[in-house]
Coordinates of C-alpha atoms and ligand atoms in Angstrom, one line a residue:
M12 CA 18.4 -1.2 -24.9
S13 CA 20.1 -3.1 -27.7
T14 CA 18.4 -3.3 -31.1
L15 CA 19.4 -7.0 -31.3
T16 CA 16.6 -9.5 -30.5
R17 CA 16.0 -9.2 -26.8
V18 CA 15.8 -12.1 -24.4
A19 CA 13.1 -12.7 -21.9
L20 CA 13.1 -15.3 -19.1
V21 CA 9.8 -16.3 -17.4
T22 CA 9.6 -18.4 -14.2
G23 CA 6.6 -20.5 -13.4
A24 CA 6.1 -20.7 -17.1
A25 CA 4.7 -24.3 -17.4
Q26 CA 1.0 -23.2 -17.0
G27 CA -1.4 -20.4 -16.3
I28 CA -0.2 -16.8 -16.4
G29 CA 3.5 -17.6 -16.9
R30 CA 2.7 -19.7 -20.0
A31 CA 0.6 -17.0 -21.5
I32 CA 3.3 -14.3 -20.8
S33 CA 5.9 -16.5 -22.5
L34 CA 3.9 -16.9 -25.7
R35 CA 3.0 -13.2 -25.7
L36 CA 6.6 -12.1 -25.4
A37 CA 7.5 -14.5 -28.2
K38 CA 4.8 -12.9 -30.3
D39 CA 6.2 -9.5 -29.4
G40 CA 9.6 -10.5 -30.9
F41 CA 11.6 -11.7 -27.9
N42 CA 13.6 -14.9 -27.7
V43 CA 12.1 -16.5 -24.6
A44 CA 13.6 -18.9 -22.0
V45 CA 11.0 -20.7 -19.8
S46 CA 11.6 -22.2 -16.4
D47 CA 9.6 -24.1 -13.8
L48 CA 10.0 -27.0 -11.3
P49 CA 11.3 -30.4 -12.5
R50 CA 7.7 -31.9 -12.3
S51 CA 6.8 -29.6 -15.3
R52 CA 9.5 -30.7 -17.7
S53 CA 7.2 -32.0 -20.4
Q54 CA 5.1 -28.8 -20.4
L55 CA 8.3 -26.7 -20.7
E56 CA 9.5 -28.8 -23.6
S57 CA 6.3 -28.4 -25.6
L58 CA 6.1 -24.6 -24.7
T59 CA 9.6 -24.2 -26.1
Q60 CA 8.6 -25.9 -29.3
E61 CA 5.6 -23.6 -29.6
I62 CA 7.8 -20.6 -29.1
K63 CA 10.3 -21.9 -31.7
G64 CA 7.3 -22.3 -34.1
K65 CA 6.8 -18.6 -33.9
G66 CA 10.3 -18.1 -35.3
R67 CA 12.0 -17.3 -32.0
Q68 CA 14.8 -18.9 -30.1
S69 CA 13.8 -20.6 -26.9
T70 CA 15.3 -22.8 -24.2
W71 CA 13.9 -24.4 -21.1
V72 CA 15.6 -24.7 -17.7
L73 CA 14.4 -26.6 -14.6
A74 CA 14.8 -24.4 -11.5
D75 CA 13.3 -24.0 -8.1
V76 CA 13.1 -20.2 -7.4
T77 CA 13.5 -20.8 -3.7
S78 CA 17.0 -22.3 -4.3
E79 CA 19.8 -19.7 -4.6
P80 CA 22.1 -22.0 -6.7
D81 CA 19.2 -22.8 -9.0
V82 CA 18.3 -19.2 -9.7
K83 CA 22.0 -18.2 -10.1
S84 CA 22.6 -21.0 -12.6
L85 CA 19.2 -20.3 -14.3
V86 CA 20.3 -16.7 -15.1
E87 CA 23.8 -17.8 -16.2
K88 CA 22.5 -20.6 -18.5
V89 CA 19.9 -18.3 -20.2
A90 CA 22.4 -15.5 -20.7
G91 CA 24.9 -18.1 -22.0
D92 CA 22.5 -20.0 -24.3
L93 CA 20.5 -17.0 -25.7
G94 CA 23.3 -14.4 -25.5
S95 CA 21.6 -11.9 -23.1
L96 CA 19.0 -11.3 -20.4
D97 CA 16.9 -8.3 -21.0
V98 CA 13.6 -9.0 -19.3
F99 CA 13.1 -11.3 -16.3
V100 CA 9.5 -12.1 -15.3
A101 CA 9.5 -13.5 -11.8
N102 CA 6.1 -15.1 -12.1
A103 CA 6.4 -18.3 -10.1
G104 CA 4.1 -18.3 -7.1
V105 CA 2.0 -20.5 -4.8
C106 CA -1.3 -19.9 -3.0
K107 CA -3.3 -21.6 -0.3
A108 CA -6.7 -20.3 0.8
Q109 CA -7.7 -21.0 4.4
S110 CA -9.0 -19.1 7.4
F111 CA -6.5 -17.0 9.3
L112 CA -7.3 -19.1 12.4
D113 CA -6.2 -22.3 10.6
T114 CA -3.0 -21.0 9.1
S115 CA 0.0 -22.9 10.4
V116 CA 3.6 -21.7 10.6
D117 CA 4.4 -24.2 7.9
D118 CA 1.8 -22.8 5.6
W119 CA 3.1 -19.3 6.2
E120 CA 6.7 -20.3 5.6
N121 CA 6.0 -22.3 2.5
I122 CA 4.1 -19.4 0.9
F123 CA 6.8 -16.9 1.8
K124 CA 9.5 -19.2 0.6
V125 CA 8.2 -19.2 -3.0
N126 CA 6.5 -15.8 -3.2
G127 CA 8.9 -13.8 -1.1
R128 CA 12.3 -15.4 -1.1
G129 CA 11.7 -16.7 -4.7
A130 CA 11.0 -13.1 -5.9
F131 CA 14.0 -11.7 -4.0
L132 CA 16.4 -14.3 -5.5
S133 CA 14.9 -13.8 -9.0
Y134 CA 15.2 -10.0 -8.8
K135 CA 18.7 -10.1 -7.4
Y136 CA 20.3 -12.4 -9.9
A137 CA 18.4 -10.8 -12.8
A138 CA 19.7 -7.4 -11.7
Q139 CA 23.3 -8.6 -11.3
Q140 CA 23.3 -10.0 -14.9
M141 CA 21.7 -6.8 -16.3
V142 CA 24.1 -4.5 -14.4
A143 CA 27.0 -6.6 -15.8
Q144 CA 25.6 -6.4 -19.3
G145 CA 25.4 -2.6 -19.0
K146 CA 22.4 -2.0 -21.2
G147 CA 19.6 -1.7 -18.8
G148 CA 16.7 -4.2 -18.5
R149 CA 13.3 -4.9 -17.2
I150 CA 12.4 -6.9 -14.0
I151 CA 8.7 -7.7 -13.7
G152 CA 7.3 -9.5 -10.6
A153 CA 4.0 -11.1 -9.8
S154 CA 2.1 -9.3 -7.0
S155 CA -1.7 -9.4 -6.7
V156 CA -4.7 -7.3 -5.7
A157 CA -4.1 -9.3 -2.5
G158 CA -0.7 -7.4 -2.4
K159 CA -2.4 -4.1 -2.4
R160 CA -5.3 -4.9 0.0
G161 CA -5.5 -7.7 2.5
E162 CA -7.8 -10.4 1.4
P163 CA -9.8 -12.7 3.8
F164 CA -8.8 -16.3 3.7
L165 CA -5.5 -15.4 2.1
A166 CA -3.5 -13.9 5.1
A167 CA -0.2 -15.5 4.3
Y168 CA -0.6 -15.1 0.5
S169 CA -1.6 -11.4 0.9
A170 CA 1.3 -10.7 3.2
S171 CA 3.7 -12.4 0.7
K172 CA 2.4 -10.3 -2.2
F173 CA 2.7 -7.1 -0.1
A174 CA 6.4 -8.3 0.3
V175 CA 6.7 -8.4 -3.5
R176 CA 5.3 -4.8 -3.6
G177 CA 8.0 -3.6 -1.2
L178 CA 10.7 -5.5 -2.9
T179 CA 9.7 -4.0 -6.3
Q180 CA 9.7 -0.4 -5.0
A181 CA 13.0 -0.8 -3.2
A182 CA 14.7 -2.5 -6.1
A183 CA 13.4 0.1 -8.5
L184 CA 14.9 2.9 -6.4
E185 CA 18.4 1.2 -6.5
L186 CA 18.4 -0.1 -10.0
G187 CA 17.2 3.0 -11.9
Q188 CA 20.8 4.3 -12.1
Y189 CA 21.6 1.3 -14.3
G190 CA 18.6 1.8 -16.6
I191 CA 16.8 -1.1 -15.1
T192 CA 13.1 -0.7 -14.4
V193 CA 11.3 -2.9 -11.8
N194 CA 7.5 -3.3 -11.8
A195 CA 4.9 -5.8 -10.8
Y196 CA 1.6 -6.9 -12.1
A197 CA -1.2 -7.1 -9.6
P198 CA -4.0 -9.3 -11.0
G199 CA -7.4 -10.0 -9.5
A200 CA -8.9 -13.5 -10.0
I201 CA -7.5 -15.0 -13.2
D202 CA -8.7 -18.4 -14.5
T203 CA -5.7 -20.6 -14.0
P204 CA -4.9 -23.9 -12.2
M205 CA -4.0 -21.8 -9.1
L206 CA -7.5 -20.2 -9.0
E207 CA -9.2 -23.5 -9.6
G208 CA -7.0 -25.0 -6.8
I209 CA -8.4 -22.6 -4.2
S210 CA -12.0 -22.7 -5.4
S211 CA -12.9 -25.5 -3.1
I212 CA -12.8 -23.0 -0.2
A213 CA -16.2 -21.8 -1.4
G214 CA -17.9 -25.0 -2.6
T215 CA -17.8 -25.8 -6.3
K216 CA -15.6 -24.2 -8.9
D217 CA -18.6 -22.6 -10.6
E218 CA -19.8 -21.1 -7.3
F219 CA -16.4 -19.7 -6.5
Y220 CA -15.9 -18.3 -10.0
A221 CA -19.4 -16.7 -10.0
H222 CA -18.5 -15.1 -6.6
E223 CA -15.2 -13.8 -7.9
A224 CA -16.9 -12.5 -11.1
K225 CA -19.4 -10.6 -9.0
N226 CA -16.5 -8.8 -7.3
T227 CA -15.4 -7.2 -10.5
V228 CA -17.1 -4.3 -12.3
L229 CA -16.8 -6.2 -15.6
N230 CA -18.6 -9.2 -14.0
R231 CA -16.1 -11.9 -15.2
V232 CA -13.0 -13.7 -14.0
G233 CA -9.9 -12.6 -15.8
H234 CA -8.2 -14.5 -18.6
V235 CA -4.4 -15.2 -18.7
D236 CA -4.1 -13.0 -21.8
D237 CA -5.4 -10.1 -19.8
I238 CA -2.2 -10.3 -17.8
A239 CA 0.1 -11.2 -20.7
G240 CA -1.0 -8.0 -22.4
L241 CA 0.0 -5.9 -19.4
V242 CA 3.4 -7.6 -19.1
S243 CA 3.9 -7.1 -22.9
Y244 CA 3.5 -3.4 -22.2
L245 CA 5.8 -3.3 -19.2
A246 CA 8.5 -5.1 -21.3
S247 CA 8.1 -2.8 -24.2
P248 CA 9.9 0.5 -25.1
D249 CA 6.6 2.3 -24.3
A250 CA 7.1 1.6 -20.6
S251 CA 10.7 2.9 -20.4
W252 CA 9.5 5.7 -18.0
V253 CA 7.5 3.4 -15.7
T254 CA 9.3 1.9 -12.6
G255 CA 8.5 1.0 -9.0
K256 CA 4.8 0.4 -9.9
E257 CA 2.5 -2.5 -9.0
V258 CA 0.0 -2.2 -11.9
P259 CA -3.5 -3.4 -10.9
C260 CA -4.9 -5.7 -13.5
S261 CA -8.3 -6.3 -12.2
P262 CA -11.6 -4.4 -12.2
D263 CA -12.2 -5.4 -8.6
D264 CA -9.5 -2.9 -7.6
L265 CA -12.3 -0.3 -7.7
F266 CA -14.1 -1.9 -4.8
T267 CA -13.1 -1.0 -1.3
N268 CA -14.7 -4.0 0.3
T269 CA -14.6 -7.5 -1.1
N270 CA -17.9 -9.4 -0.9
T271 CA -17.0 -12.4 1.2
T272 CA -20.5 -13.7 1.9
F273 CA -19.7 -17.3 0.8
Q274 CA -19.6 -20.0 3.4
V275 CA -16.0 -21.1 3.8
N276 CA -15.2 -24.8 3.9
R277 CA -12.9 -25.6 6.8
Ligands
NAD325 P1 -0.3 -21.5 -11.4 O1 -0.3 -22.2 -10.1 O2 -1.3 -21.8 -12.4 O3 1.2 -21.5 -12.0 C1 2.3 -21.2 -11.2 C2 3.5 -21.9 -11.7 O4 4.6 -21.6 -10.8 C3 3.4 -23.4 -11.8 O5 3.7 -23.8 -13.1 C4 4.3 -23.9 -10.7 O6 4.9 -25.1 -11.0 C5 5.3 -22.8 -10.6 N1 6.0 -22.8 -9.3 C6 5.5 -23.0 -8.1 N2 6.5 -23.0 -7.2 C7 7.7 -22.9 -7.8 C8 9.0 -22.8 -7.5 N3 9.4 -23.0 -6.2 N4 10.0 -22.7 -8.4 C9 9.6 -22.5 -9.7 N5 8.4 -22.6 -10.1 C10 7.4 -22.7 -9.2 O7 -0.5 -19.9 -11.0 P2 -1.0 -18.6 -11.8 O8 -2.4 -18.4 -11.5 O9 -0.6 -18.8 -13.3 O10 -0.1 -17.5 -11.1 C11 1.1 -17.0 -11.6 C12 1.5 -15.8 -10.7 O11 0.5 -14.8 -10.6 C13 1.7 -16.3 -9.2 O12 2.8 -15.6 -8.7 C14 0.4 -15.9 -8.6 O13 0.6 -15.7 -7.2 C15 0.1 -14.6 -9.3 N6 -1.3 -14.3 -9.3 C16 -2.3 -15.2 -9.7 C17 -3.6 -14.8 -9.7 C18 -4.7 -15.7 -10.2 O14 -5.9 -15.4 -9.9 N7 -4.5 -16.8 -10.9 C19 -4.0 -13.6 -9.1 C20 -3.0 -12.7 -8.6 C21 -1.7 -13.1 -8.7

């Protein structure tokens, strides 16, 4: 890769894991473009200012990852404004917790639209830009422990994160010849607005978090910086020999059976 300041782009950057990844990559020396849905404009503006405060270049772009024209112009704008695209973190995702019996076709399609189609479009246009640049690159997606092992009450979400895993492996196989690595992070429960949003399935937030903590050998829910550190590594020169991997980032990966003894609200 070039010795010039490298450029990273993070989707779903307005909050949670994406925000932490953006700040970590800026700390690592990247110029960082951040993107999210139009409703998140003010969070993106202040995140950009925070990144610039670390002495990096930054820009924000409103884009819906389910829209092909949005993703295409997102990549073009970032490469145009910041001069390159070296790392694409396809972080945007949605989750809805519910029983399998209650999952509607609309729920299934909404989750697959963002987590499946959104990842596909992100990987595709990132790869096209990186191939055209001719200096390799890193594509990093958001899978989940639920993408390595089916999770109860997350049937559509689990299936969509298994899709990210297949996409990551297939893209890695085709893109290695261009010096592009493709990997995904596979977190367990991380304290973000997404996790809080699904906590009502098991009563209060505290009850749900305590339940999730018990399912890890470290007895705590993860912090966004736990994932940002992993992504920092995957984007670094040290990971140049790592591709096609979904890296677990959760101590609950050690358990073969998730404890699902809570009473589910329906
Ligand atoms: P979050 O809900 O806190 O943030 C997700 C961001 O994605 C939001 O800012 C949202 O606006 C954005 N987004 C949603 N739909 C979008 C779209 N169509 N286009 C562009 N942006 C869109 O979630 P998080 O917990 O920070 O999760 C980040 C990623 O990590 C997701 O892919 C999620 O599935 C995955 N993940 C999270 C956890 C966890 O426990 N938090 C665990 C495993 C995997």
